[in-house]
């Protein structure tokens, strides 16, 4: 008999959420030793193995673990506050270990606009990270400083920058080491997925030039905190942007004559045929077209990690959407989802006080500012400015299913397969394909988290929590 | 031969599932003396497999000491292909019952030497002392396993070219593309099936009605290979009402009547022997059933 007989675990009597959001009755086999999902048929016929341990899920839902690709902090730790390496690493550990109770097994920490000098300190710390049985911090998401002043939200206005030097300016701010080509960005031992993401406003001088270079380096480029017109936003997507940061928030409202960033969800094929469109049409609307520099490369670009090719058929971008019921009205959520279901990604945009166990009231933030938490609403004290959210991702899933009338499986797709494919990591995360990480969440029929599993081992159980 | 008629495929599956479970439990298999079971693929046996799965979940049946031999497999179709018989058996039965993987035998249609593969298969069956019960289905042309019309009734495990009818019938599993359907298969022979101690055949649906009639109401004939079953000492066919549509009224009434008589005899035997000696009852009932069937 094969030696690893006992390391197989089989999940049975469950509804398994597929990549397309449908749910099928079935079994799932994982290997506790390798922490991966197993091709059950192969294990049976070729390795002559069947699970030594079967887990009866009592007819509940089995889903890939959730991915939160926009989260500012949780459990008292803020990814944007640096008080020394040790404190920071400790904070990462706390978040990674505790967040699993919300069904999240992978998250992308967001660092909002910082003093320029802080990026070289913060970003190297945010290499992919996990402890045994914790969620995985996938890397980093730098939101700002190349964002629009009038759409800055809670970002410090004095720290916002333009990028007149294009890619060089980005390098100067984030640090050249952090923006190396994907192949050169070394992952820590034990980690096999890593993500870098930047939110920038494409109308800021220099951003659209840099965007193409950054996208080709495997950095996920997202449009946000921006007043980009429809044509500028479209150009950004053609240059490799593949995401919209917290749709509807920190961007112009939908206007039918120039639907701006929101309008990308409706991108009409008549305006974006599969052939190459010269970018000349839109340069005139940008703040500072760079004379003499070909902004749009007409030659077929080599495919980057995310598979985007400049010059091929226009692909509508993914969009993150905060489904706390506050940042977006349920009707808006439904509209967006109806327009572009394949691009929908639920995010929490949660602040450091995210903690399902925390009470309402005034809480310290940073720079002497304070939050007011009222249920799931979060304001800067003394203002009506929303300062991120405190909603958990499992709550977003339940909200989303209610707001849009979609099935729980379809809502789950928006926190599993959709975000994973946006980040280009769908062979490892957000899926139950053989070979993917055995990160799982078990939910009841109402979408409440019953248990969470990381790399094939249970790390949270509601009934014993 | 006995023919048992049930209302629909679900009831047929329930009957055969319970019947096989009883045979295995009565056999009381051990690692040294396992129960050797022959198994088919196709849509007909699925309700039977569902019954077996349920009985295992209810703790009324175990496959721990059951050895299985499948009837056939396509040649040249990847084992991983969703329509391979490996995939079918894993999906419909093996993944859901407690059978140890090493107990399972399916012909390897991708073996380098297909002839050796077939010969070895026969030897393996022999090494286990032969098949205790072979469950089978039939094709619309009356084939058993892939023993297409014209197959020798003395055939053993070998390579077979599929009949055009079978390729057409199976095209629905390959996006209706007949060029995608494998044209060859490895299959146990008619004689391999006949060598088993007991044969149970599931026949459901109106499309199988003519084949059933040809197999049991006419003579033994290699154009309807299932008809060879007429020479087997312990054979049971379980059909649904639709599958009997081409049978003579007389045939149907006859088999229905003997089932009724058999039930009466079984009930009487049970009464006489007392309810405690369950094991004894089963033996008596079986003896009765064999006696009546061969009458």
XYZ file of C-alpha atoms in Angstrom, chain A residues 88-444:
357
model
C 4.649 45.103 11.230
C 5.425 41.389 10.786
C 3.575 40.657 14.001
C 0.561 42.563 12.679
C 0.624 40.607 9.412
C 0.666 37.398 11.419
C -2.318 38.405 13.540
C -4.422 39.298 10.513
C -3.425 36.145 8.605
C -4.251 33.908 11.515
C -7.528 35.480 12.584
C -9.162 36.393 9.265
C -9.919 32.733 8.478
C -13.027 32.989 10.666
C -14.567 35.093 7.874
C -13.906 32.413 5.244
C -10.956 34.353 3.806
C -7.899 32.217 3.062
C -6.048 34.691 0.808
C -5.881 38.455 0.995
C -4.013 41.250 -0.648
C -3.004 43.903 1.909
C -3.650 47.451 0.738
C -1.157 50.172 1.530
C -2.761 53.571 1.045
C -0.828 56.697 0.054
C 2.335 56.934 2.159
C 5.296 59.218 2.653
C 7.598 58.401 -0.224
C 10.248 57.137 2.151
C 8.000 54.476 3.621
C 7.429 52.389 0.468
C 10.917 50.876 0.371
C 10.344 49.765 3.962
C 6.772 48.500 3.640
C 6.687 46.740 0.300
C 9.559 44.287 0.951
C 7.835 43.292 4.195
C 4.702 42.502 2.230
C 6.158 39.600 0.330
C 3.752 36.651 0.269
C 3.337 35.436 3.827
C 1.562 32.746 5.776
C 2.057 30.750 8.934
C 1.000 27.163 9.388
C -2.770 27.231 9.227
C -3.136 30.947 8.498
C -4.550 32.715 5.492
C -2.011 33.751 2.865
C -1.095 37.410 2.460
C -0.561 37.399 -1.288
C 1.751 40.398 -1.617
C 0.873 44.055 -1.762
C -1.585 46.504 -3.234
C -0.299 50.065 -3.344
C -3.312 52.381 -3.576
C -1.839 55.804 -4.400
C 0.029 58.108 -4.404
C -0.633 58.551 -8.159
C -4.286 59.367 -7.671
C -6.599 62.286 -8.364
C -6.712 64.990 -5.724
C -10.466 65.522 -5.971
C -11.168 61.797 -5.568
C -8.647 61.169 -2.805
C -11.142 59.912 -0.207
C -9.251 59.375 3.019
C -5.808 59.621 1.395
C -3.578 62.460 2.672
C -3.717 65.244 0.037
C -0.187 66.456 0.676
C 1.281 63.086 -0.278
C -0.378 62.743 -3.689
C 1.979 62.807 -6.664
C 1.941 63.118 -10.406
C 4.107 60.845 -12.520
C 5.565 63.189 -15.062
C 8.573 60.905 -15.436
C 6.322 57.961 -16.290
C 7.697 54.631 -15.165
C 10.811 56.264 -13.664
C 8.625 58.225 -11.270
C 6.899 54.998 -10.178
C 10.286 53.396 -9.656
C 11.409 56.363 -7.616
C 8.428 56.102 -5.315
C 7.881 52.358 -4.878
C 11.548 51.386 -5.218
C 13.093 49.689 -8.245
C 13.501 46.407 -6.336
C 9.779 46.199 -5.803
C 8.943 46.734 -9.464
C 11.294 44.223 -11.038
C 10.033 41.821 -13.686
C 7.906 39.036 -12.371
C 10.654 36.484 -12.880
C 13.029 38.557 -10.758
C 10.575 39.128 -7.902
C 11.699 36.385 -5.553
C 9.059 34.694 -3.434
C 9.917 33.632 0.097
C 10.489 29.936 0.648
C 7.278 27.948 0.901
C 5.270 30.452 -1.149
C 4.353 29.769 -4.746
C 1.977 32.612 -5.496
C 2.710 36.286 -5.245
C 0.810 39.370 -6.301
C 1.693 43.021 -6.762
C -1.005 45.524 -7.516
C -1.124 49.287 -7.993
C -4.157 51.531 -8.043
C -3.534 54.721 -10.007
C -5.580 57.375 -11.804
C -4.833 57.147 -15.528
C -5.481 60.854 -16.140
C -2.589 61.831 -13.863
C 0.296 62.902 -16.090
C 2.650 60.036 -16.829
C 0.460 57.289 -15.417
C -0.777 55.867 -18.686
C 2.807 55.554 -19.982
C 3.948 53.774 -16.863
C 0.910 51.562 -16.766
C 1.883 49.551 -19.812
C 5.409 48.926 -18.520
C 4.135 47.916 -15.103
C 1.478 45.579 -16.514
C 4.110 43.850 -18.596
C 6.126 43.246 -15.451
C 3.244 41.219 -14.074
C 1.952 43.953 -11.797
C -1.831 44.109 -11.690
C -2.815 47.654 -12.619
C -6.092 49.018 -11.327
C -7.962 52.209 -12.144
C -9.174 54.116 -9.104
C -9.411 57.387 -7.170
C -9.769 58.926 -10.591
C -11.822 61.294 -12.711
C -10.836 59.652 -15.988
C -13.180 60.236 -18.907
C -14.527 57.263 -20.796
C -11.829 57.465 -23.429
C -8.976 57.786 -20.943
C -10.325 54.911 -18.869
C -10.668 52.825 -22.037
C -7.114 53.669 -23.036
C -5.905 52.566 -19.601
C -7.530 49.172 -20.107
C -5.990 48.885 -23.545
C -2.625 49.558 -21.947
C -3.048 46.693 -19.532
C -5.170 47.880 -16.594
C -7.307 44.920 -15.590
C -9.233 46.107 -12.582
C -11.313 48.993 -11.291
C -10.741 49.811 -7.625
C -13.936 49.933 -5.498
C -16.348 50.664 -8.329
C -18.597 53.739 -7.914
C -16.479 55.046 -5.047
C -13.805 57.712 -5.599
C -14.753 58.185 -9.249
C -17.231 60.307 -11.235
C -20.848 59.310 -11.004
C -22.305 57.589 -14.018
C -23.168 60.159 -16.661
C -24.854 58.847 -19.771
C -22.932 61.161 -22.149
C -19.583 60.302 -20.680
C -19.998 57.288 -18.444
C -16.371 57.535 -17.281
C -14.841 54.603 -15.405
C -18.188 53.064 -14.511
C -18.909 52.996 -18.244
C -16.147 50.431 -18.788
C -18.628 47.820 -17.603
C -20.701 48.544 -20.654
C -17.885 48.906 -23.167
C -19.672 48.736 -26.471
C -18.165 46.389 -29.040
C -19.038 48.982 -31.707
C -16.529 51.388 -30.163
C -13.931 48.770 -29.418
C -13.751 46.367 -32.340
C -11.199 43.619 -32.252
C -8.814 45.483 -34.596
C -6.201 47.795 -33.336
C -7.454 51.324 -32.702
C -4.886 54.103 -32.844
C -4.796 55.946 -29.581
C -4.711 59.343 -31.317
C -8.420 59.760 -30.593
C -7.884 59.935 -26.901
C -4.529 61.612 -26.393
C -6.106 65.011 -26.793
C -8.175 64.428 -23.691
C -5.276 63.526 -21.501
C -3.685 66.116 -19.287
C -0.268 66.090 -20.911
C 0.162 64.052 -23.998
C 3.819 63.330 -24.414
C 4.735 64.740 -27.792
C 6.618 62.459 -30.070
C 6.290 59.457 -27.808
C 4.159 56.682 -29.227
C 1.830 56.022 -26.347
C 0.253 53.030 -27.947
C 2.451 50.364 -29.384
C 0.879 49.114 -32.568
C 3.020 46.008 -32.728
C 1.544 43.005 -31.000
C 2.860 43.065 -27.482
C 4.122 39.896 -25.891
C 1.508 38.479 -23.589
C 2.181 39.333 -19.963
C 1.287 37.082 -17.083
C -2.289 38.180 -17.176
C -2.637 37.272 -20.790
C -3.571 40.772 -21.915
C -2.435 41.602 -25.384
C -2.509 45.113 -26.612
C -4.276 45.218 -29.915
C -6.537 42.221 -29.360
C -10.261 42.312 -28.684
C -11.156 44.679 -25.885
C -11.612 42.887 -22.585
C -13.718 44.636 -20.013
C -11.818 44.974 -16.742
C -12.625 43.280 -13.465
C -14.079 45.561 -10.816
C -13.910 45.436 -7.061
C -17.146 46.375 -5.355
C -17.782 46.935 -1.664
C -20.963 45.096 -0.786
C -21.548 46.367 2.729
C -24.816 48.007 1.667
C -23.331 51.438 2.443
C -20.584 52.148 -0.092
C -22.882 51.044 -2.911
C -26.651 50.980 -2.929
C -28.040 47.477 -3.551
C -29.485 48.736 -6.844
C -26.043 49.879 -7.972
C -24.570 46.529 -7.041
C -27.235 44.766 -9.075
C -26.723 47.083 -12.041
C -22.992 46.460 -12.102
C -23.390 42.715 -11.767
C -26.035 42.571 -14.491
C -23.734 44.523 -16.817
C -20.606 42.437 -16.299
C -20.970 39.361 -14.074
C -17.645 37.784 -15.101
C -15.746 40.834 -13.884
C -17.345 41.138 -10.483
C -15.117 40.897 -7.414
C -16.473 41.501 -3.921
C -14.057 43.339 -1.664
C -14.335 44.511 1.923
C -11.988 47.532 1.738
C -11.990 46.896 5.467
C -10.105 49.057 7.947
C -7.986 47.895 10.833
C -10.932 47.779 13.151
C -12.450 44.974 11.107
C -13.145 42.395 13.731
C -16.508 40.674 13.933
C -16.153 40.821 17.737
C -15.622 44.626 17.989
C -18.231 47.023 19.401
C -19.491 50.353 17.960
C -17.907 53.678 18.974
C -14.930 55.946 18.341
C -11.625 54.267 17.527
C -8.107 55.580 16.920
C -6.904 55.559 13.307
C -3.614 57.316 12.507
C -2.087 60.796 12.348
C -4.312 61.693 15.292
C -7.461 60.993 13.300
C -10.234 58.824 14.601
C -12.984 56.644 13.151
C -16.571 56.415 14.174
C -17.980 52.898 13.792
C -21.752 52.590 13.617
C -22.662 49.027 12.790
C -21.036 48.482 9.425
C -20.632 52.232 8.741
C -17.260 53.845 9.263
C -16.649 57.629 9.092
C -13.746 59.937 9.742
C -14.694 61.580 13.039
C -16.438 64.924 12.520
C -17.104 64.338 8.801
C -19.427 62.336 6.624
C -16.509 60.918 4.623
C -16.677 57.151 4.447
C -13.363 55.737 5.557
C -13.435 52.228 4.261
C -15.590 49.609 5.813
C -15.781 47.095 8.580
C -17.774 44.480 6.726
C -16.480 40.920 6.576
C -16.212 39.171 3.224
C -18.611 36.367 4.141
C -21.196 39.065 4.958
C -20.516 40.616 1.529
C -21.307 37.269 -0.083
C -24.632 37.020 1.733
C -25.435 40.665 0.977
C -24.554 40.218 -2.682
C -26.819 37.236 -3.119
C -29.668 39.257 -1.550
C -28.937 42.465 -3.475
C -28.715 40.835 -6.895
C -30.928 37.804 -6.493
C -28.104 35.578 -7.677
C -27.450 32.188 -6.135
C -25.006 31.810 -3.290
C -22.741 29.908 -5.687
C -22.690 32.829 -8.106
C -21.895 35.202 -5.242
C -19.126 32.877 -4.096
C -17.614 32.967 -7.583
C -17.116 36.718 -7.022
C -14.858 36.051 -4.012
C -13.071 32.992 -5.412
C -12.595 32.359 -9.105
C -13.107 35.950 -10.294
C -10.528 37.570 -8.002
C -8.086 34.715 -8.554
C -8.282 35.088 -12.308
C -7.969 38.856 -12.053
C -4.715 38.310 -10.184
C -3.620 35.526 -12.553
C -3.406 32.935 -9.772
C -6.476 30.856 -10.655
C -4.476 27.663 -10.997
C -3.599 27.818 -7.279
C -6.251 29.872 -5.496
C -9.982 30.432 -5.800
C -10.539 27.079 -7.475
C -10.926 23.408 -6.633
C -8.913 22.154 -9.602
C -6.484 19.333 -8.895
C -3.136 20.827 -7.972
C -4.611 23.986 -6.454
C -4.072 24.809 -2.801
C -6.542 22.976 -0.590
C -7.892 26.209 0.932
C -11.574 25.627 1.582
C -14.554 27.081 3.311
C -17.692 25.235 4.354
C -20.877 27.312 4.437
C -24.422 26.590 5.418
